[in-house]
PDB file of C-alpha atoms and ligand atoms in Angstrom:
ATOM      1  CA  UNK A   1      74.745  92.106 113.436  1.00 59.00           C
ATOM      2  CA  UNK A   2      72.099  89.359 112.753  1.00 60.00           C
ATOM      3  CA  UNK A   3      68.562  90.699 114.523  1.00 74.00           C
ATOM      4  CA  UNK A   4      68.401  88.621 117.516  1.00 92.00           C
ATOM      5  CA  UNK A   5      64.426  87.546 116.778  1.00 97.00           C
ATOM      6  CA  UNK A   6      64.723  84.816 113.663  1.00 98.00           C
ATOM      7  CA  UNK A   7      63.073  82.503 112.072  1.00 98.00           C
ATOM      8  CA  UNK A   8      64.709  80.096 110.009  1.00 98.00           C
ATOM      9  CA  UNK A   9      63.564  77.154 107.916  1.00 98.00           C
ATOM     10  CA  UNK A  10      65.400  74.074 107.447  1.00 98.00           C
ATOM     11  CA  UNK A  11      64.165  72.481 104.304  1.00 98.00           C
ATOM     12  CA  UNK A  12      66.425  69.327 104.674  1.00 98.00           C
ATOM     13  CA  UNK A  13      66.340  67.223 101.142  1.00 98.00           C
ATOM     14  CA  UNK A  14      62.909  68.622 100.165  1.00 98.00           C
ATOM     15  CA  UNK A  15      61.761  70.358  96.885  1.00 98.00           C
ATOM     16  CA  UNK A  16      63.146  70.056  93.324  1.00 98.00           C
ATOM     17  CA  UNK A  17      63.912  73.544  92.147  1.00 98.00           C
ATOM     18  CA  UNK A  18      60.489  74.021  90.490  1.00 98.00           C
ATOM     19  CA  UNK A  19      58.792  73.593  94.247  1.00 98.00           C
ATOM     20  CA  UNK A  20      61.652  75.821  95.698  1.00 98.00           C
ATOM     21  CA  UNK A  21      60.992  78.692  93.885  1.00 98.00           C
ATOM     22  CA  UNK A  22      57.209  78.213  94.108  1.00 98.00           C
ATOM     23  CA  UNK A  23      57.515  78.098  98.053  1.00 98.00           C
ATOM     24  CA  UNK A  24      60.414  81.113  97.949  1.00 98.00           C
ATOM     25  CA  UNK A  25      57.830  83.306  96.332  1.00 97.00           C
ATOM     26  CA  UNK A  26      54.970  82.307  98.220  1.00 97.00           C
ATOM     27  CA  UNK A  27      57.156  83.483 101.141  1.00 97.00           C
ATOM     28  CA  UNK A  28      58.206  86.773  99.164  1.00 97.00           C
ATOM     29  CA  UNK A  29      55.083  87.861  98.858  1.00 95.00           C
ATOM     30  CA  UNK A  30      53.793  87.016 102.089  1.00 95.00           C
ATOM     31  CA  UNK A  31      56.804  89.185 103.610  1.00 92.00           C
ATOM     32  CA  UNK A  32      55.135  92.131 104.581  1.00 88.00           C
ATOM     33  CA  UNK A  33      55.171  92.471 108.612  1.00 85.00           C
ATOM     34  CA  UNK A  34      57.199  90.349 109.334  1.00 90.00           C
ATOM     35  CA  UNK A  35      58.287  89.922 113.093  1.00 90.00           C
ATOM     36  CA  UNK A  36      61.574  88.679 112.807  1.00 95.00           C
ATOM     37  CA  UNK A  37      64.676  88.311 110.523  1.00 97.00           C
ATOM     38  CA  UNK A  38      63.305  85.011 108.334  1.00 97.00           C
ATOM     39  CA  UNK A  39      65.943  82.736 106.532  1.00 98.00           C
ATOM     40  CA  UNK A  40      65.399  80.036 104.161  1.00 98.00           C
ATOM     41  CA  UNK A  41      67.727  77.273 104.136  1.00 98.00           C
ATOM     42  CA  UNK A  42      67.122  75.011 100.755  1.00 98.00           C
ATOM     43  CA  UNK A  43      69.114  72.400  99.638  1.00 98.00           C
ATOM     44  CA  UNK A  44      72.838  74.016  98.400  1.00 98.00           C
ATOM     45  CA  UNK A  45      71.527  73.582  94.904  1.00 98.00           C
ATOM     46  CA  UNK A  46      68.943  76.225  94.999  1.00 98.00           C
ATOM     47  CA  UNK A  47      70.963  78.677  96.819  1.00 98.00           C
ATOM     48  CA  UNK A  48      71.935  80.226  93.711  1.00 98.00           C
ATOM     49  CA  UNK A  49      68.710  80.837  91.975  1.00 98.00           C
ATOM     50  CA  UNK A  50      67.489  81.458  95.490  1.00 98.00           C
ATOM     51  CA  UNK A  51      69.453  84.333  96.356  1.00 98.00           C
ATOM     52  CA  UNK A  52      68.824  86.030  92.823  1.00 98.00           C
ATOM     53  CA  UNK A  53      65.083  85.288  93.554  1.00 98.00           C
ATOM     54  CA  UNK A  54      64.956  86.853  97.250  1.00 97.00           C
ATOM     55  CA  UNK A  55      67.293  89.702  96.227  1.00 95.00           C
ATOM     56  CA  UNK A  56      65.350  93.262  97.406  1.00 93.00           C
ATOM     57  CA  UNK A  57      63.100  91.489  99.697  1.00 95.00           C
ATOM     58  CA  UNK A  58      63.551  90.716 103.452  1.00 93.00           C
ATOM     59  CA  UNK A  59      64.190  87.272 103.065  1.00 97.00           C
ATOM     60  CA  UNK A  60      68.289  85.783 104.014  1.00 97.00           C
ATOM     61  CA  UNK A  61      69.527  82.398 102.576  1.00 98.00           C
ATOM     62  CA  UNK A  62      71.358  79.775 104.573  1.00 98.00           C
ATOM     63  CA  UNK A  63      73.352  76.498 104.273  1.00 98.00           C
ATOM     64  CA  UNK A  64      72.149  73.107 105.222  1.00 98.00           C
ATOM     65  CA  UNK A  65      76.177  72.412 105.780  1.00 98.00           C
ATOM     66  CA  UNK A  66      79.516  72.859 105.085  1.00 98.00           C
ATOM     67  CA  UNK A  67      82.482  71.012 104.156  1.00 98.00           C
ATOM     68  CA  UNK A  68      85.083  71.148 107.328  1.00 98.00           C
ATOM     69  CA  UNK A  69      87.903  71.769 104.805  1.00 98.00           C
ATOM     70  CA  UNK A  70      88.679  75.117 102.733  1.00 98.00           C
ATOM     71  CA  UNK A  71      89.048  73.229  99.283  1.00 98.00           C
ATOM     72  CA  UNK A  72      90.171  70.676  97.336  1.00 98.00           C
ATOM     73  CA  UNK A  73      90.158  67.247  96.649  1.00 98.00           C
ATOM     74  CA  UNK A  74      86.802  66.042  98.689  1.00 98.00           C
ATOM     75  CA  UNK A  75      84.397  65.057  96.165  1.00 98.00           C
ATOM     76  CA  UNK A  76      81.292  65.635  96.583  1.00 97.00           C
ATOM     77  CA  UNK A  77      81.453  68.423  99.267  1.00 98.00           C
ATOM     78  CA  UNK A  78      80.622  71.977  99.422  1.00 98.00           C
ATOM     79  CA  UNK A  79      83.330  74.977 100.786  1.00 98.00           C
ATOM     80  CA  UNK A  80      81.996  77.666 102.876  1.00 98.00           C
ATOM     81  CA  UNK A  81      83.516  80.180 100.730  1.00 98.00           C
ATOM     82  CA  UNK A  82      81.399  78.439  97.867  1.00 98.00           C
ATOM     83  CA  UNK A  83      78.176  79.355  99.747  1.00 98.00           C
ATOM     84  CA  UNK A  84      79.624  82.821 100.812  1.00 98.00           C
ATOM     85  CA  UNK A  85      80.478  83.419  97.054  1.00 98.00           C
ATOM     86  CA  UNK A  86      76.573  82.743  95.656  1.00 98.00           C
ATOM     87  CA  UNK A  87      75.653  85.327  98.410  1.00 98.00           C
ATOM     88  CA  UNK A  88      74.324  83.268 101.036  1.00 98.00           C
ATOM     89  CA  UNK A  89      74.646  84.609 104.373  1.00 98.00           C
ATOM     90  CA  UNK A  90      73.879  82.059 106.855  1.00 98.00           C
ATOM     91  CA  UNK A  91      74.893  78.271 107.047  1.00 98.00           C
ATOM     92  CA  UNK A  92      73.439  75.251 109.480  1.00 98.00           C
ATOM     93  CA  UNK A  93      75.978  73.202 111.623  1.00 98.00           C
ATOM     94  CA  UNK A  94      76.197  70.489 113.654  1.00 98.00           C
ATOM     95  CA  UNK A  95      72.216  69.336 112.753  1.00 98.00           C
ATOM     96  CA  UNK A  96      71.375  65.685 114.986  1.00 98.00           C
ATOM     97  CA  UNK A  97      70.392  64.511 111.433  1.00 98.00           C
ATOM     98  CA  UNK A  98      73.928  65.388 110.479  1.00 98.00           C
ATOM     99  CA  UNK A  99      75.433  64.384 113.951  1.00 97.00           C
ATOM    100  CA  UNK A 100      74.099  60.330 113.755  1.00 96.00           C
ATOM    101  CA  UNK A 101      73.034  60.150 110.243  1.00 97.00           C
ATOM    102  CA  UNK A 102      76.784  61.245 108.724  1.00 97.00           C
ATOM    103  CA  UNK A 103      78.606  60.798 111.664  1.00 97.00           C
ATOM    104  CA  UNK A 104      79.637  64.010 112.413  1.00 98.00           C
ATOM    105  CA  UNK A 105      81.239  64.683 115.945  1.00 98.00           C
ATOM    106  CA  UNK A 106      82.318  67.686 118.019  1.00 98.00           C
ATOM    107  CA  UNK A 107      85.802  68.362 116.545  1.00 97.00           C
ATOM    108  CA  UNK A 108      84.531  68.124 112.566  1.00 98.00           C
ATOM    109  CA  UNK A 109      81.677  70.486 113.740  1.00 98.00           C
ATOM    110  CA  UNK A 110      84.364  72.877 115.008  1.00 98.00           C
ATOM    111  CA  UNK A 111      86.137  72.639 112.112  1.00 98.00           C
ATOM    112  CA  UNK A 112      82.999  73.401 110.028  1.00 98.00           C
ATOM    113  CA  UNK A 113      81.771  76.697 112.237  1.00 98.00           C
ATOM    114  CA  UNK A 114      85.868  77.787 111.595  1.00 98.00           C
ATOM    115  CA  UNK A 115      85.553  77.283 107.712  1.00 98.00           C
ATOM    116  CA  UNK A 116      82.180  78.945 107.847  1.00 98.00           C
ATOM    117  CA  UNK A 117      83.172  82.241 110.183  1.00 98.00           C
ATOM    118  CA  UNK A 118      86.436  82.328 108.060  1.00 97.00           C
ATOM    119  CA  UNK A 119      84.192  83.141 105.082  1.00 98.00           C
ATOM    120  CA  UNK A 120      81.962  85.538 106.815  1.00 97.00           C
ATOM    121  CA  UNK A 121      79.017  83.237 107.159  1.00 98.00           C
ATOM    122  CA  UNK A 122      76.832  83.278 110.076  1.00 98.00           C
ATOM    123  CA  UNK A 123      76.357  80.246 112.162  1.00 98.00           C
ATOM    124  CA  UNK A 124      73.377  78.552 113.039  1.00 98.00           C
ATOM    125  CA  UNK A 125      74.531  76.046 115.234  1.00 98.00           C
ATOM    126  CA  UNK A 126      72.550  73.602 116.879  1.00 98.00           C
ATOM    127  CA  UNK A 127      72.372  71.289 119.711  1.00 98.00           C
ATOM    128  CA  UNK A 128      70.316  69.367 121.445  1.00 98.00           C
ATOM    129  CA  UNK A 129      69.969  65.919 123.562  1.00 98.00           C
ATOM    130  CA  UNK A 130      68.327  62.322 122.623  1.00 97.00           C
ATOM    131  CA  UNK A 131      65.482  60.953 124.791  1.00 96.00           C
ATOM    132  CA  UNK A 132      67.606  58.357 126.110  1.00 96.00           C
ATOM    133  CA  UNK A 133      70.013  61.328 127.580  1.00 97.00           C
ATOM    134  CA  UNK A 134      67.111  63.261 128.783  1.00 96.00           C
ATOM    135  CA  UNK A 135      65.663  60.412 131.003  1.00 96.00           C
ATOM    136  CA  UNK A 136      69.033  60.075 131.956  1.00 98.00           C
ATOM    137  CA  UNK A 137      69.239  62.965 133.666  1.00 97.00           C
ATOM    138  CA  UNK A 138      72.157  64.291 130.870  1.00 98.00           C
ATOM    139  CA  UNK A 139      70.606  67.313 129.202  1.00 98.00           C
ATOM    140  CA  UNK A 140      73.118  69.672 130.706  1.00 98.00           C
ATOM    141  CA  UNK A 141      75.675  67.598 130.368  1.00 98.00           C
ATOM    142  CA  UNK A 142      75.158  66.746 126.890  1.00 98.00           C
ATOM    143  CA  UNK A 143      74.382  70.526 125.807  1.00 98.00           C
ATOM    144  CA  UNK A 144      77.578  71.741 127.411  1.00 98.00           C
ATOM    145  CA  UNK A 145      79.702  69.564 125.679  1.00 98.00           C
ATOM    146  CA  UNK A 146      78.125  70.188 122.366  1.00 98.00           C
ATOM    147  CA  UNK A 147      78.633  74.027 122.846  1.00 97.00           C
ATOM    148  CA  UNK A 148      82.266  73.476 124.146  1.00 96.00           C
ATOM    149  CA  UNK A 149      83.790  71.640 121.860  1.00 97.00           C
ATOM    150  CA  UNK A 150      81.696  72.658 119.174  1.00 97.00           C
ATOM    151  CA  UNK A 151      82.370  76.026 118.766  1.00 96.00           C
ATOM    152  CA  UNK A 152      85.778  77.231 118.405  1.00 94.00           C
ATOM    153  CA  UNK A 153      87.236  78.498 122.113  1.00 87.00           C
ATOM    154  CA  UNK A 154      87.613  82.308 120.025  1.00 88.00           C
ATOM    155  CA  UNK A 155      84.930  83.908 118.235  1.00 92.00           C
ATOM    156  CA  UNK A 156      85.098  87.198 117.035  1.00 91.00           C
ATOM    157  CA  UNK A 157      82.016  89.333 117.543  1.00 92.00           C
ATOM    158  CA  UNK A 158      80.260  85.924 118.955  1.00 92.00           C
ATOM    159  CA  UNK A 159      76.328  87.990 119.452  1.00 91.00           C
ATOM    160  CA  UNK A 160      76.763  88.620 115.108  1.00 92.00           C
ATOM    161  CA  UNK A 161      78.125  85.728 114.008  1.00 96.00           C
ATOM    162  CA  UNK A 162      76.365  82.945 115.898  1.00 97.00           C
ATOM    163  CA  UNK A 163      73.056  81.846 116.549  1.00 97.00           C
ATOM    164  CA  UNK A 164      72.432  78.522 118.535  1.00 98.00           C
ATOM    165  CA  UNK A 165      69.350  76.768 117.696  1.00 98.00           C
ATOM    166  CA  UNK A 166      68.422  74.233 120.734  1.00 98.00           C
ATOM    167  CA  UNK A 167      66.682  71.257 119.337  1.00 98.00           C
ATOM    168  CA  UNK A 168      65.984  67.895 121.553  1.00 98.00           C
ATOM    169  CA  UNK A 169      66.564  64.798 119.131  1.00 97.00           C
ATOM    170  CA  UNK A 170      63.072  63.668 120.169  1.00 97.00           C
ATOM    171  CA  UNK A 171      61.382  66.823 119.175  1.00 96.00           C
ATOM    172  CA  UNK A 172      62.550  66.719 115.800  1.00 95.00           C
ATOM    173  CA  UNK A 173      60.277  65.437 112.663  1.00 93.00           C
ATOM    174  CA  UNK A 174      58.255  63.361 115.751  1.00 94.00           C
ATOM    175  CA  UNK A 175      55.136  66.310 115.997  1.00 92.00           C
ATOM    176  CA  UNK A 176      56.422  65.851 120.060  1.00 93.00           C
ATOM    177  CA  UNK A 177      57.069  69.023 120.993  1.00 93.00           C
ATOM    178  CA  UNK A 178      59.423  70.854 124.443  1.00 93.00           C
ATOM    179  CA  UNK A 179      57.061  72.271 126.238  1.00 96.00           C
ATOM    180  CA  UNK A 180      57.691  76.056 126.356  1.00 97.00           C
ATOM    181  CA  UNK A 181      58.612  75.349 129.926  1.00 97.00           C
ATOM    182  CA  UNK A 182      60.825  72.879 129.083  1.00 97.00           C
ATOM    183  CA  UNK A 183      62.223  74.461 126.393  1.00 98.00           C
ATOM    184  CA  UNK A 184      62.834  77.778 128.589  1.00 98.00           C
ATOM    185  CA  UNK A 185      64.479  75.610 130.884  1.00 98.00           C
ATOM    186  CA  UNK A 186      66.883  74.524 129.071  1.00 98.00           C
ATOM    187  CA  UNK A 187      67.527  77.989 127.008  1.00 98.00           C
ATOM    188  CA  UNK A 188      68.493  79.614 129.863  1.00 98.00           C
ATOM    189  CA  UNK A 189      70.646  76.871 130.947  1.00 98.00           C
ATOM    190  CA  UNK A 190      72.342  77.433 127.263  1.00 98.00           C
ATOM    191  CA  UNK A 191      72.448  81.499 128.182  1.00 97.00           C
ATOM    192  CA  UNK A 192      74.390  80.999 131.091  1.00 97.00           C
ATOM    193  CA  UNK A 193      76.580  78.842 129.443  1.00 96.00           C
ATOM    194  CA  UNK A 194      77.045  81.317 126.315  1.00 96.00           C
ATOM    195  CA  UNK A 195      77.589  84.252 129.199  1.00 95.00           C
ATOM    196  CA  UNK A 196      80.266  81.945 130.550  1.00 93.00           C
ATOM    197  CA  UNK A 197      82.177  81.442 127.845  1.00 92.00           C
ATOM    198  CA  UNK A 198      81.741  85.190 125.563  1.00 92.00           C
ATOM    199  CA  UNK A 199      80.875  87.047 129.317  1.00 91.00           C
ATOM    200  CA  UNK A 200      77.820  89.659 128.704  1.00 90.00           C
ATOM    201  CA  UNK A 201      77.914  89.200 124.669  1.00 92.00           C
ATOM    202  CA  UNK A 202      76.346  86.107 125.602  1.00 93.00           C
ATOM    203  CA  UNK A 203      73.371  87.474 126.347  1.00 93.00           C
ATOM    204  CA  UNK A 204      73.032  88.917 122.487  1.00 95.00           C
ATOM    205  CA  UNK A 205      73.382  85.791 120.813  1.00 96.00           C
ATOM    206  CA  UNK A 206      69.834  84.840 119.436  1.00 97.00           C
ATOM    207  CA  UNK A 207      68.694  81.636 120.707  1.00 98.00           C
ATOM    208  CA  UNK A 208      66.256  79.610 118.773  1.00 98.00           C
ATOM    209  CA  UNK A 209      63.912  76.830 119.338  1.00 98.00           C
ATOM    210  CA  UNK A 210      63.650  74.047 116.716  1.00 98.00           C
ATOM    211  CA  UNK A 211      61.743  70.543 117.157  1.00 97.00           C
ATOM    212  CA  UNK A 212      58.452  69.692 115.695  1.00 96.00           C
ATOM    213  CA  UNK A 213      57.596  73.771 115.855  1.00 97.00           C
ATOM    214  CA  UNK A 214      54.705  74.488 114.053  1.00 97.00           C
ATOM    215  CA  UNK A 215      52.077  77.771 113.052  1.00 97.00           C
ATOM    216  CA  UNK A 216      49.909  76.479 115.949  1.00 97.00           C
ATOM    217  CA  UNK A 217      52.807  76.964 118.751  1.00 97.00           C
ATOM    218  CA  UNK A 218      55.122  79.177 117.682  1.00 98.00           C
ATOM    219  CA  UNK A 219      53.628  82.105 119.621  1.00 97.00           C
ATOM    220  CA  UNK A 220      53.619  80.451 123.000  1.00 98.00           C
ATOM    221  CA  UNK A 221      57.272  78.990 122.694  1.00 98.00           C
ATOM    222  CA  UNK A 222      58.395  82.777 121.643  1.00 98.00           C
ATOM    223  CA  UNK A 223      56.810  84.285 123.995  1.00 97.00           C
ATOM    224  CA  UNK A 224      59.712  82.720 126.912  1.00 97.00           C
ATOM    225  CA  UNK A 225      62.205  85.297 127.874  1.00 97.00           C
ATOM    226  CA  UNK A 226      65.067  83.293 126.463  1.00 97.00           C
ATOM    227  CA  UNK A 227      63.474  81.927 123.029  1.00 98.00           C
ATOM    228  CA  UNK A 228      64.483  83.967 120.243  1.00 97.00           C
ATOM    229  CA  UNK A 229      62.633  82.180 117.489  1.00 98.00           C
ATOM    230  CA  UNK A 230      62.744  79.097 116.245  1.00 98.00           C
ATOM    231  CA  UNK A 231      64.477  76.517 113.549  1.00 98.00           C
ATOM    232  CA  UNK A 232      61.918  74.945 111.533  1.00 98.00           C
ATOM    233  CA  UNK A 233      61.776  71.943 109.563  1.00 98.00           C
ATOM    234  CA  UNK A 234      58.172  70.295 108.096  1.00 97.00           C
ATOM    235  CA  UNK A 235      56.665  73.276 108.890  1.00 98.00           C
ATOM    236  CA  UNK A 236      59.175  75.618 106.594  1.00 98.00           C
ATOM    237  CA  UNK A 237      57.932  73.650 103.663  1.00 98.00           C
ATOM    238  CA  UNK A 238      54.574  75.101 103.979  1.00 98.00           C
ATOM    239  CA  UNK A 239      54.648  79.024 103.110  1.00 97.00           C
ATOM    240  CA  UNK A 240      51.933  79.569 105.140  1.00 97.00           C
ATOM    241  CA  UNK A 241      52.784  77.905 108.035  1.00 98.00           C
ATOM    242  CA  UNK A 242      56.243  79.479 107.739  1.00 98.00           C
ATOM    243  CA  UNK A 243      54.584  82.988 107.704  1.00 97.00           C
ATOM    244  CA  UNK A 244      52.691  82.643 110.486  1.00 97.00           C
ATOM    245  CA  UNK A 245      55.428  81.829 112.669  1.00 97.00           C
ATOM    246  CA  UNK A 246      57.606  84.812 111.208  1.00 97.00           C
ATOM    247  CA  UNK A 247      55.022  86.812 112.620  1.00 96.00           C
ATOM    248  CA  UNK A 248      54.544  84.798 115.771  1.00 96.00           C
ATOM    249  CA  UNK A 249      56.076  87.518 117.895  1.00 95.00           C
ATOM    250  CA  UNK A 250      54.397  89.571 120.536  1.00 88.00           C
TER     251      UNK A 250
HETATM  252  P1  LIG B 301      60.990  69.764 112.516  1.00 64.04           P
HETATM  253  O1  LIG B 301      62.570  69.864 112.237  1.00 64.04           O
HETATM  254  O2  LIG B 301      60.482  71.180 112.659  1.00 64.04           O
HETATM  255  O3  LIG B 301      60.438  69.067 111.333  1.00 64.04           O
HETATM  256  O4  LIG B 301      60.834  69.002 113.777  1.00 64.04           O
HETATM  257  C1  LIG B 301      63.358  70.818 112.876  1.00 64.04           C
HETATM  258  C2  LIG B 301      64.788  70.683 112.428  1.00 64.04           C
HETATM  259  O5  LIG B 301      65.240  69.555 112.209  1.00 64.04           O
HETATM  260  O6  LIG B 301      65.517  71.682 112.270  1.00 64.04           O
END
């Protein structure tokens, strides 16, 4: 089972593998202490090297994605099992970059976290509404659909093998951040929902923050009863920055 407090950083399509190594070991060494279980998610290219790199040390490597098929003839994508086989333990679906940027929509989602459980990996799965759906009053709404139909109805040992990670659209890459309040709000709208559908085990399954979630906020957004940790994007790309919030724990 997955530590519920964690920290994971989403390096979208940054670094060539010079700068990922650089930035892997910067985080390696600054490991010591550290307040929660810390992923780094690089582009699939540098999971290899990645994993070899981080072996022995406290750090876990994740996904950005995975294909929604097992194998086979779809050029250009990557299998879960390929991820699970270079040792990676931890893969990123249903991202709103991948959502309206590739299209991506509830069913291939599902299909993605079932490839991705089937090969042992565990899920970060996020969520999360636009502004327009906010000011509309559609936040539940929105986040209970994405958690219904994008997980699979049966999960095996749901509290180890899933993490949500709650990120608005409009918090994401803007520097606008939830307030903790209004990210609180919202998580434990999300834990009732995960008690609802996986009864007490829902109250294992880590729940992280991610949008525009920085070294100068982390604390205070970790600090609400139902914030786990947090998914982190610009700010993962600076070790530093990255460290601090690892250790942004009470
Ligand atoms: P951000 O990205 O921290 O740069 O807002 C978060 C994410 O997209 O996971």
């Amino acid at each position: 089972m997955p530590p519920k407090k964690i920290v994971a950083g989403n390096w979208k399509m940054n670094t060539d593998l010079q700068d990922a190594i650089s930035l892997a070991n910067t985080v390696i060494e600054g490991a010591e202490q550290m307040k929660a279980q810390a992923i780094l998610c690089p582009p699939s290219l540098f999971l290899d090297p990645l994993v070899k790199l981080t072996a022995g040390s406290a750090i876990a490597l994740g996904a950005q994605n995975c294909s929604f098929a097992e194998k086979g003839a779809f050029t250009g994508e990557i299998a879960a099992s390929m991820i699970a086989s270079v040792g990676a333990k931890y893969v990123i679906l249903g991202h709103s970059e991948r959502r309206t940027i590739f299209g991506e929509d509830n069913l291939t989602i599902q299909q993605k976290v079932s490839q991705a459980l089937k090969n042992n990996l565990i899920v970060i799965f996020c969520c999360g509404e636009t502004l327009e759906e906010r000011e509309a009053g559609r936040v539940e709404e929105v986040i209970t659909r994405q958690i219904t139909e994008g997980l699979p109805t049966v999960i095996e040992n749901p509290a180890s093998n899933i993490i949500i990670a709650y990120e608005p659209v409009w918090a994401i890459g803007t520097g606008i951040t939830a307030s903790p309040a209004q990210a609180e709000e919202v998580h434990r709208f999300i834990r009732n929902l995960l008690k609802q559908q996986f009864g007490q085990i829902g109250a294992d399954i880590s729940l992280l923050y991610g949008g525009s979630c920085n070294a100068a906020n982390a604390a205070e957004l970790f600090a609400q009863e139902n914030i786990d940790g947090g998914l982190i994007g610009g700010a993962s790309l600076k070790a530093a920055d990255f460290l601090t919030i690892c250790k942004a724990f009470a």
